[in-house]
């Protein structure tokens, strides 16, 4: 069995902390909880994704048919309301930037951001990372595919292309090159290099970092308070890089083969989802946001026989029956990718049964109606996380509850107190 076959079937050698009987393993290790946010651009058509029945006996609508293989491990949530979508609420017409901005932050996009400073608020994934301070090499990963989108100018593209925000002024744009992501995750892993060569490379990097830290320490005594603060920020980043290198050096995970360069869509989606699975399996991170494409994406789908771009389809489905059918086929395509990713996690054995059991995977989009540009009503899909007492196989009607309640539920799943997050939240969404 070659490495790629093994990686796809058994999903790689597990990190030692997963093995209770390993020498030195903690007798009662803290439970590991992971979250993945799978974003689909240009909105869902909620009316086509909402089952007609509530509860366990619901019928999957055609656009959600791809959930079939994981139906009993997934929950369809309809009727959520994005209260931060003020433009859609007041004028009946929202914006891509406003709805994407509030999707994981529950913060209204306001002010003169066109050409002005990009300001928003911390997103739920980064709130979790900052509270948990995980010992993984990467506190979180932001990934995408780099599909061409409509350039709106000013700072609007920042909001188009950033689900994750570290704070109100720091958007985290996704990495979109699978080969670069592979190299970043595995520290420039070279399948042809010997163990001695890899150790030598890591030692060289550490020695450079040590020299930088020593120089900074000596320099700090010669600086004023403001410059010492700046230097402290820099040395903090250096320490974080050193910690990542140490974490990568200790990994016993088999990375598999590096992705081929210059992959086309949709193979780039498959490569990124493979990398996310490997990153979770190897415990390189426990928090991931994935943008299957940037909002307003102009992706075409020749493999589906669709030549009209995705963004245009999202605005034409009210006027053209053909475009409506094609738009729903595109939605079904992304649902199938989501379900296949979840199924791949279910193939990875862990102490909780499988990797999906400890991973809550959320399927989200910015609009509930792409043609009208309004977020509401929102449909989301949640899968996995049974190790955290989540229960699936149902359609739940949120009946207008704030979508921030669901964001809080993901924090609670990870063991984070959710009370400090979500301006419009009224509680947490019950997935138990």
CSV table of C-alpha atoms in Angstrom, one decimal:
chain,number,residue,atom,x,y,z
A,1,UNK,CA,0.0,0.0,0.0
A,2,UNK,CA,1.5,3.3,-1.0
A,3,UNK,CA,1.5,6.4,1.2
A,4,UNK,CA,-1.4,8.2,-0.6
A,5,UNK,CA,-3.6,5.1,-0.5
A,6,UNK,CA,-2.8,4.7,3.2
A,7,UNK,CA,-3.5,8.3,3.9
A,8,UNK,CA,-6.9,8.2,2.2
A,9,UNK,CA,-8.0,5.0,3.9
A,10,UNK,CA,-6.5,5.1,7.4
A,11,UNK,CA,-5.8,8.9,7.2
A,12,UNK,CA,-2.3,8.7,8.6
A,13,UNK,CA,-0.4,7.7,11.7
A,14,UNK,CA,-2.0,9.4,14.7
A,15,UNK,CA,-0.3,11.7,17.1
A,16,UNK,CA,0.9,10.1,20.3
A,17,UNK,CA,-1.5,12.1,22.6
A,18,UNK,CA,-4.3,10.2,20.9
A,19,UNK,CA,-3.0,6.9,22.3
A,20,UNK,CA,-4.0,6.4,26.0
A,21,UNK,CA,-1.5,3.5,26.4
A,22,UNK,CA,1.5,5.3,25.0
A,23,UNK,CA,4.4,5.8,27.4
A,24,UNK,CA,4.0,9.1,29.2
A,25,UNK,CA,0.4,9.6,28.0
A,26,UNK,CA,-1.9,11.3,30.5
A,27,UNK,CA,-4.2,8.9,32.3
A,28,UNK,CA,-7.1,11.2,31.8
A,29,UNK,CA,-6.3,13.5,28.9
A,30,UNK,CA,-8.4,16.5,28.2
A,31,UNK,CA,-11.0,15.8,25.4
A,32,UNK,CA,-10.0,17.2,22.0
A,33,UNK,CA,-12.7,19.2,20.2
A,34,UNK,CA,-12.3,20.5,16.7
A,35,UNK,CA,-14.3,22.9,14.5
A,36,UNK,CA,-14.3,23.4,10.7
A,37,UNK,CA,-16.3,26.1,9.0
A,38,UNK,CA,-17.1,25.2,5.4
A,39,UNK,CA,-18.2,28.3,3.5
A,40,UNK,CA,-20.0,28.3,0.2
A,41,UNK,CA,-20.1,31.6,-1.7
A,42,UNK,CA,-23.0,33.5,-3.4
A,43,UNK,CA,-25.6,32.4,-1.0
A,44,UNK,CA,-27.9,29.4,-0.5
A,45,UNK,CA,-31.5,29.3,-1.7
A,46,UNK,CA,-33.0,28.6,1.7
A,47,UNK,CA,-36.4,27.7,0.3
A,48,UNK,CA,-34.8,24.8,-1.7
A,49,UNK,CA,-32.6,23.6,1.2
A,50,UNK,CA,-35.3,23.6,3.9
A,51,UNK,CA,-36.9,20.2,4.4
A,52,UNK,CA,-40.7,20.1,4.6
A,53,UNK,CA,-40.7,18.2,7.9
A,54,UNK,CA,-39.2,19.0,11.2
A,55,UNK,CA,-37.5,16.3,13.4
A,56,UNK,CA,-36.0,13.0,12.6
A,57,UNK,CA,-38.5,11.9,9.9
A,58,UNK,CA,-37.6,14.7,7.4
A,59,UNK,CA,-37.1,14.1,3.7
A,60,UNK,CA,-33.9,15.5,2.2
A,61,UNK,CA,-34.6,18.1,-0.6
A,62,UNK,CA,-32.8,17.4,-3.8
A,63,UNK,CA,-30.3,20.2,-3.2
A,64,UNK,CA,-29.3,18.5,0.0
A,65,UNK,CA,-29.3,15.0,-1.4
A,66,UNK,CA,-25.6,14.8,-1.1
A,67,UNK,CA,-26.0,14.6,2.7
A,68,UNK,CA,-27.4,11.1,2.3
A,69,UNK,CA,-24.2,9.2,3.2
A,70,UNK,CA,-23.9,11.2,6.5
A,71,UNK,CA,-27.6,11.9,7.1
A,72,UNK,CA,-27.6,10.3,10.6
A,73,UNK,CA,-24.5,12.3,11.5
A,74,UNK,CA,-25.8,15.7,10.4
A,75,UNK,CA,-28.4,18.2,11.3
A,76,UNK,CA,-30.1,20.6,9.0
A,77,UNK,CA,-30.9,23.9,10.8
A,78,UNK,CA,-33.3,26.3,9.1
A,79,UNK,CA,-34.9,29.6,10.1
A,80,UNK,CA,-31.8,31.2,11.7
A,81,UNK,CA,-31.7,35.0,11.5
A,82,UNK,CA,-28.6,37.1,11.0
A,83,UNK,CA,-29.5,40.1,13.1
A,84,UNK,CA,-26.2,41.9,12.1
A,85,UNK,CA,-27.5,42.1,8.5
A,86,UNK,CA,-28.9,45.6,9.0
A,87,UNK,CA,-29.0,46.6,5.3
A,88,UNK,CA,-31.1,43.6,4.4
A,89,UNK,CA,-33.3,44.2,7.4
A,90,UNK,CA,-33.9,47.8,6.7
A,91,UNK,CA,-34.0,47.9,2.9
A,92,UNK,CA,-34.8,44.4,1.9
A,93,UNK,CA,-31.4,44.2,0.1
A,94,UNK,CA,-28.1,43.2,1.7
A,95,UNK,CA,-24.6,43.1,0.5
A,96,UNK,CA,-22.0,40.4,0.0
A,97,UNK,CA,-19.6,42.2,2.2
A,98,UNK,CA,-22.1,42.9,5.0
A,99,UNK,CA,-23.4,39.4,5.1
A,100,UNK,CA,-20.0,37.7,4.9
A,101,UNK,CA,-18.6,40.1,7.5
A,102,UNK,CA,-21.3,39.2,10.1
A,103,UNK,CA,-21.4,35.5,9.3
A,104,UNK,CA,-18.8,34.4,11.9
A,105,UNK,CA,-18.6,37.7,13.9
A,106,UNK,CA,-22.2,38.8,14.6
A,107,UNK,CA,-20.9,42.3,14.1
A,108,UNK,CA,-22.6,44.8,11.8
A,109,UNK,CA,-20.4,46.2,9.0
A,110,UNK,CA,-20.8,49.9,9.3
A,111,UNK,CA,-19.1,53.2,8.6
A,112,UNK,CA,-17.3,54.4,5.5
A,113,UNK,CA,-15.3,51.3,4.8
A,114,UNK,CA,-15.0,52.0,1.0
A,115,UNK,CA,-11.4,53.2,0.9
A,116,UNK,CA,-11.4,53.7,4.7
A,117,UNK,CA,-10.0,51.5,7.4
A,118,UNK,CA,-11.2,47.9,7.5
A,119,UNK,CA,-13.0,47.5,10.9
A,120,UNK,CA,-15.2,44.6,12.2
A,121,UNK,CA,-14.7,42.4,15.2
A,122,UNK,CA,-13.3,39.0,16.4
A,123,UNK,CA,-14.8,36.0,14.6
A,124,UNK,CA,-16.0,32.9,16.5
A,125,UNK,CA,-13.1,30.7,15.3
A,126,UNK,CA,-10.5,33.2,16.6
A,127,UNK,CA,-12.5,33.8,19.8
A,128,UNK,CA,-12.2,30.1,20.4
A,129,UNK,CA,-8.5,30.0,19.5
A,130,UNK,CA,-7.7,32.9,21.8
A,131,UNK,CA,-9.6,31.4,24.7
A,132,UNK,CA,-8.3,27.9,24.3
A,133,UNK,CA,-4.7,28.8,23.4
A,134,UNK,CA,-4.2,25.3,21.9
A,135,UNK,CA,-0.8,23.6,22.1
A,136,UNK,CA,-1.0,22.7,18.4
A,137,UNK,CA,1.6,24.1,16.0
A,138,UNK,CA,-1.1,26.3,14.5
A,139,UNK,CA,-3.8,27.9,16.7
A,140,UNK,CA,-6.1,28.0,13.6
A,141,UNK,CA,-5.9,27.7,9.8
A,142,UNK,CA,-7.7,29.9,7.2
A,143,UNK,CA,-7.8,28.2,3.8
A,144,UNK,CA,-9.5,28.9,0.4
A,145,UNK,CA,-9.3,28.1,-3.3
A,146,UNK,CA,-8.4,31.5,-4.8
A,147,UNK,CA,-11.2,31.5,-7.4
A,148,UNK,CA,-11.6,34.7,-9.4
A,149,UNK,CA,-14.2,37.0,-8.0
A,150,UNK,CA,-15.7,40.5,-8.7
A,151,UNK,CA,-13.2,43.1,-7.5
A,152,UNK,CA,-15.3,45.8,-5.8
A,153,UNK,CA,-12.5,48.2,-4.9
A,154,UNK,CA,-11.6,50.0,-1.7
A,155,UNK,CA,-11.6,47.7,1.3
A,156,UNK,CA,-14.6,45.8,0.2
A,157,UNK,CA,-12.5,42.9,-1.0
A,158,UNK,CA,-11.2,42.5,2.5
A,159,UNK,CA,-14.7,41.7,3.7
A,160,UNK,CA,-15.4,39.5,0.6
A,161,UNK,CA,-12.3,37.4,1.3
A,162,UNK,CA,-12.1,37.2,5.1
A,163,UNK,CA,-14.3,35.0,7.3
A,164,UNK,CA,-11.8,35.1,10.2
A,165,UNK,CA,-10.9,38.2,12.1
A,166,UNK,CA,-8.3,38.2,15.0
A,167,UNK,CA,-9.7,41.5,16.3
A,168,UNK,CA,-11.6,44.5,15.0
A,169,UNK,CA,-8.7,45.6,12.8
A,170,UNK,CA,-7.1,42.3,11.7
A,171,UNK,CA,-8.7,40.2,9.0
A,172,UNK,CA,-7.1,36.9,8.3
A,173,UNK,CA,-7.2,36.2,4.5
A,174,UNK,CA,-7.1,32.5,3.5
A,175,UNK,CA,-4.2,30.7,2.1
A,176,UNK,CA,-5.2,29.4,-1.4
A,177,UNK,CA,-2.2,27.5,-2.8
A,178,UNK,CA,-2.4,23.8,-1.7
A,179,UNK,CA,1.3,23.2,-2.2
A,180,UNK,CA,2.2,26.3,-0.1
A,181,UNK,CA,-0.2,25.1,2.7
A,182,UNK,CA,1.4,21.6,2.6
A,183,UNK,CA,4.9,23.2,3.0
A,184,UNK,CA,3.7,25.5,5.8
A,185,UNK,CA,2.0,22.7,7.7
A,186,UNK,CA,4.9,20.3,7.5
A,187,UNK,CA,7.8,22.8,7.7
A,188,UNK,CA,8.9,22.3,4.2
A,189,UNK,CA,8.6,18.6,4.4
A,190,UNK,CA,10.6,16.8,1.8
A,191,UNK,CA,9.7,13.2,1.2
A,192,UNK,CA,13.1,12.5,-0.2
A,193,UNK,CA,15.0,14.0,2.7
A,194,UNK,CA,16.4,11.7,5.4
A,195,UNK,CA,15.5,12.1,9.1
A,196,UNK,CA,19.0,13.4,9.7
A,197,UNK,CA,18.5,16.1,7.0
A,198,UNK,CA,15.1,17.2,8.3
A,199,UNK,CA,16.6,17.4,11.9
A,200,UNK,CA,19.5,19.5,10.6
A,201,UNK,CA,17.1,21.9,8.8
A,202,UNK,CA,15.0,22.3,12.0
A,203,UNK,CA,18.1,22.9,14.1
A,204,UNK,CA,19.3,25.6,11.7
A,205,UNK,CA,16.0,27.4,11.9
A,206,UNK,CA,16.0,27.2,15.7
A,207,UNK,CA,19.6,28.6,15.9
A,208,UNK,CA,18.5,31.5,13.7
A,209,UNK,CA,15.5,32.2,16.0
A,210,UNK,CA,17.7,31.9,19.1
A,211,UNK,CA,20.1,34.5,17.7
A,212,UNK,CA,17.2,36.8,16.9
A,213,UNK,CA,15.8,36.5,20.4
A,214,UNK,CA,19.2,37.1,22.1
A,215,UNK,CA,19.8,40.2,20.0
A,216,UNK,CA,16.3,41.5,20.8
A,217,UNK,CA,16.9,40.9,24.5
A,218,UNK,CA,20.1,42.9,24.5
A,219,UNK,CA,18.5,45.7,22.4
A,220,UNK,CA,15.5,46.1,24.7
A,221,UNK,CA,17.6,47.9,27.4
A,222,UNK,CA,18.5,50.6,24.9
A,223,UNK,CA,14.9,51.5,23.8
A,224,UNK,CA,12.2,53.8,25.0
A,225,UNK,CA,8.9,52.4,26.3
A,226,UNK,CA,7.1,52.6,22.9
A,227,UNK,CA,9.9,50.8,21.0
A,228,UNK,CA,10.1,48.2,23.8
A,229,UNK,CA,6.4,47.5,23.2
A,230,UNK,CA,7.0,47.1,19.5
A,231,UNK,CA,10.0,44.9,20.1
A,232,UNK,CA,7.9,42.8,22.6
A,233,UNK,CA,5.3,42.2,19.9
A,234,UNK,CA,8.0,41.1,17.5
A,235,UNK,CA,9.7,38.7,20.0
A,236,UNK,CA,6.3,37.3,20.8
A,237,UNK,CA,5.9,36.4,17.1
A,238,UNK,CA,9.4,34.8,17.1
A,239,UNK,CA,8.5,32.7,20.2
A,240,UNK,CA,5.3,31.6,18.4
A,241,UNK,CA,7.3,30.5,15.4
A,242,UNK,CA,9.8,28.6,17.6
A,243,UNK,CA,6.9,26.8,19.3
A,244,UNK,CA,5.5,25.8,15.9
A,245,UNK,CA,8.9,24.4,14.8
A,246,UNK,CA,9.1,22.4,18.0
A,247,UNK,CA,5.5,21.1,17.4
A,248,UNK,CA,6.3,20.1,13.9
A,249,UNK,CA,9.5,18.4,15.0
A,250,UNK,CA,7.6,16.2,17.5
A,251,UNK,CA,4.9,15.2,15.0
A,252,UNK,CA,4.7,11.5,14.2
A,253,UNK,CA,2.2,12.0,11.5
A,254,UNK,CA,2.7,10.9,7.9
A,255,UNK,CA,1.9,13.9,5.7
A,256,UNK,CA,1.5,11.9,2.4
A,257,UNK,CA,2.4,13.3,-0.9
A,258,UNK,CA,2.5,17.1,-1.5
A,259,UNK,CA,-0.3,18.4,-3.8
A,260,UNK,CA,0.4,18.8,-7.4
A,261,UNK,CA,1.2,22.4,-8.4
A,262,UNK,CA,-1.2,24.5,-10.5
A,263,UNK,CA,-4.3,22.5,-9.7
A,264,UNK,CA,-7.5,23.7,-11.4
A,265,UNK,CA,-10.9,24.0,-9.8
A,266,UNK,CA,-12.5,21.7,-8.5
A,267,UNK,CA,-9.4,19.6,-7.9
A,268,UNK,CA,-8.1,22.5,-5.7
A,269,UNK,CA,-11.1,22.0,-3.4
A,270,UNK,CA,-10.3,18.3,-3.1
A,271,UNK,CA,-6.7,19.1,-2.3
A,272,UNK,CA,-7.5,21.6,0.4
A,273,UNK,CA,-10.0,19.3,2.0
A,274,UNK,CA,-7.4,16.5,2.0
A,275,UNK,CA,-5.0,19.0,3.7
A,276,UNK,CA,-7.6,19.9,6.3
A,277,UNK,CA,-8.2,16.3,7.1
A,278,UNK,CA,-4.4,15.7,7.5
A,279,UNK,CA,-4.0,18.8,9.6
A,280,UNK,CA,-6.7,17.6,12.0
A,281,UNK,CA,-5.5,14.0,12.0
A,282,UNK,CA,-1.9,15.2,12.8
A,283,UNK,CA,-3.2,17.6,15.4
A,284,UNK,CA,-1.5,20.5,13.6
A,285,UNK,CA,-4.6,22.5,14.3
A,286,UNK,CA,-8.1,22.1,15.7
A,287,UNK,CA,-9.8,25.1,14.2
A,288,UNK,CA,-10.2,25.7,10.5
A,289,UNK,CA,-12.2,28.0,8.2
A,290,UNK,CA,-12.4,27.0,4.6
A,291,UNK,CA,-13.8,29.2,1.8
A,292,UNK,CA,-14.7,27.0,-1.1
A,293,UNK,CA,-14.5,30.2,-3.0
A,294,UNK,CA,-14.6,33.9,-2.2
A,295,UNK,CA,-18.0,35.5,-2.3
A,296,UNK,CA,-19.0,36.9,-5.7
A,297,UNK,CA,-16.9,34.1,-7.2
A,298,UNK,CA,-17.0,33.8,-11.0
A,299,UNK,CA,-16.4,30.1,-11.0
A,300,UNK,CA,-17.9,28.0,-13.8
A,301,UNK,CA,-18.6,24.3,-13.6
A,302,UNK,CA,-17.9,22.7,-17.0
A,303,UNK,CA,-17.8,19.3,-15.3
A,304,UNK,CA,-21.5,19.8,-14.5
A,305,UNK,CA,-22.2,21.2,-18.0
A,306,UNK,CA,-22.6,24.7,-16.6
A,307,UNK,CA,-20.8,27.6,-18.3
A,308,UNK,CA,-22.6,30.5,-16.7
A,309,UNK,CA,-20.5,31.7,-13.7
A,310,UNK,CA,-21.7,31.1,-10.2
A,311,UNK,CA,-22.3,34.7,-9.2
A,312,UNK,CA,-24.5,35.3,-12.3
A,313,UNK,CA,-26.5,32.2,-11.6
A,314,UNK,CA,-27.2,33.4,-8.1
A,315,UNK,CA,-28.9,36.5,-9.6
A,316,UNK,CA,-30.6,34.9,-12.5
A,317,UNK,CA,-32.5,32.0,-10.9
A,318,UNK,CA,-35.7,34.1,-10.4
A,319,UNK,CA,-35.8,34.9,-14.1
A,320,UNK,CA,-34.6,31.7,-15.8
A,321,UNK,CA,-35.7,28.2,-15.0
A,322,UNK,CA,-32.5,26.9,-16.5
A,323,UNK,CA,-30.4,29.1,-14.4
A,324,UNK,CA,-32.4,28.2,-11.3
A,325,UNK,CA,-31.8,24.5,-12.0
A,326,UNK,CA,-28.1,25.1,-12.6
A,327,UNK,CA,-27.8,27.2,-9.4
A,328,UNK,CA,-29.3,24.4,-7.4
A,329,UNK,CA,-27.0,21.9,-9.1
A,330,UNK,CA,-24.0,24.1,-8.0
A,331,UNK,CA,-25.4,24.1,-4.4
A,332,UNK,CA,-25.8,20.3,-4.6
A,333,UNK,CA,-22.1,20.1,-5.8
A,334,UNK,CA,-20.9,22.0,-2.7
A,335,UNK,CA,-23.1,19.9,-0.4
A,336,UNK,CA,-21.6,16.7,-1.9
A,337,UNK,CA,-18.1,18.1,-1.3
A,338,UNK,CA,-19.0,18.9,2.3
A,339,UNK,CA,-20.5,15.5,2.9
A,340,UNK,CA,-17.5,13.7,1.3
A,341,UNK,CA,-15.2,15.6,3.6
A,342,UNK,CA,-17.2,14.7,6.7
A,343,UNK,CA,-17.2,11.0,5.5
A,344,UNK,CA,-13.4,11.2,5.2
A,345,UNK,CA,-13.1,12.3,8.8
A,346,UNK,CA,-15.3,9.4,9.8
A,347,UNK,CA,-12.7,7.0,8.4
A,348,UNK,CA,-10.0,8.2,10.8
A,349,UNK,CA,-9.9,6.2,14.0
A,350,UNK,CA,-9.4,8.1,17.3
A,351,UNK,CA,-10.1,7.6,21.0
A,352,UNK,CA,-13.5,9.1,20.5
A,353,UNK,CA,-14.4,6.5,17.8
A,354,UNK,CA,-13.5,8.5,14.7
A,355,UNK,CA,-12.3,12.0,13.8
A,356,UNK,CA,-15.7,13.2,12.9
A,357,UNK,CA,-17.0,12.4,16.4
A,358,UNK,CA,-14.7,15.1,17.9
A,359,UNK,CA,-15.1,17.5,15.0
A,360,UNK,CA,-18.1,19.8,14.5
A,361,UNK,CA,-18.2,20.7,10.8
A,362,UNK,CA,-20.5,23.6,9.8
A,363,UNK,CA,-21.8,24.3,6.3
A,364,UNK,CA,-22.6,28.0,5.9
A,365,UNK,CA,-23.2,30.7,3.3
A,366,UNK,CA,-23.8,34.4,3.4
A,367,UNK,CA,-27.3,34.7,1.9
A,368,UNK,CA,-30.5,32.9,2.4
A,369,UNK,CA,-31.5,34.2,-0.9
A,370,UNK,CA,-28.7,35.1,-3.3
A,371,UNK,CA,-30.9,36.8,-5.8
A,372,UNK,CA,-32.4,39.2,-3.2
A,373,UNK,CA,-29.1,39.7,-1.4
A,374,UNK,CA,-30.7,38.9,2.0
A,375,UNK,CA,-29.2,36.8,4.7
A,376,UNK,CA,-32.5,35.6,6.1
A,377,UNK,CA,-33.8,33.0,6.7
A,378,UNK,CA,-30.4,31.2,7.0
A,379,UNK,CA,-29.9,27.5,6.5
A,380,UNK,CA,-26.8,25.8,8.1
A,381,UNK,CA,-25.8,22.2,8.3
A,382,UNK,CA,-24.0,20.8,11.3
A,383,UNK,CA,-22.2,17.4,11.2
A,384,UNK,CA,-20.1,15.4,13.7
A,385,UNK,CA,-19.2,16.3,17.2
A,386,UNK,CA,-21.1,13.4,18.8
A,387,UNK,CA,-18.2,13.0,21.3
A,388,UNK,CA,-19.4,16.4,22.7
A,389,UNK,CA,-22.9,15.0,23.2
A,390,UNK,CA,-24.3,16.4,19.9
A,391,UNK,CA,-27.2,14.5,18.4
A,392,UNK,CA,-28.0,14.4,14.7
A,393,UNK,CA,-30.2,12.9,12.1
A,394,UNK,CA,-32.7,15.8,12.4
A,395,UNK,CA,-34.1,18.9,10.8
A,396,UNK,CA,-34.3,21.7,13.4
A,397,UNK,CA,-36.4,24.9,12.8
A,398,UNK,CA,-34.7,27.8,14.6
A,399,UNK,CA,-37.9,29.9,14.2
A,400,UNK,CA,-36.0,33.2,13.8
A,401,UNK,CA,-33.5,32.7,16.5
A,402,UNK,CA,-30.2,34.7,16.1
A,403,UNK,CA,-27.6,32.8,14.2
A,404,UNK,CA,-25.2,34.0,16.9
A,405,UNK,CA,-26.9,31.4,19.1
A,406,UNK,CA,-25.4,28.7,16.8
A,407,UNK,CA,-22.0,30.4,16.9
A,408,UNK,CA,-22.2,30.2,20.7
A,409,UNK,CA,-23.1,26.6,20.5
A,410,UNK,CA,-19.9,25.8,18.6
A,411,UNK,CA,-17.9,27.6,21.4
A,412,UNK,CA,-19.7,25.6,24.1
A,413,UNK,CA,-18.9,22.4,22.1
A,414,UNK,CA,-15.2,23.3,22.3
A,415,UNK,CA,-15.3,24.0,26.0
A,416,UNK,CA,-15.2,27.8,25.7
A,417,UNK,CA,-17.6,29.9,27.8
A,418,UNK,CA,-19.8,31.5,25.1
A,419,UNK,CA,-21.2,34.3,27.2
A,420,UNK,CA,-18.7,36.9,26.0
A,421,UNK,CA,-19.4,36.4,22.3
A,422,UNK,CA,-22.2,37.5,20.0
A,423,UNK,CA,-23.9,41.0,20.2
A,424,UNK,CA,-27.3,39.7,19.2
A,425,UNK,CA,-27.2,36.3,20.9
A,426,UNK,CA,-30.0,35.3,23.3
A,427,UNK,CA,-28.5,32.0,24.4
A,428,UNK,CA,-27.0,28.9,22.8
A,429,UNK,CA,-28.5,26.7,20.2
A,430,UNK,CA,-29.3,23.2,21.5
A,431,UNK,CA,-27.7,20.5,19.4
A,432,UNK,CA,-27.9,17.9,22.2
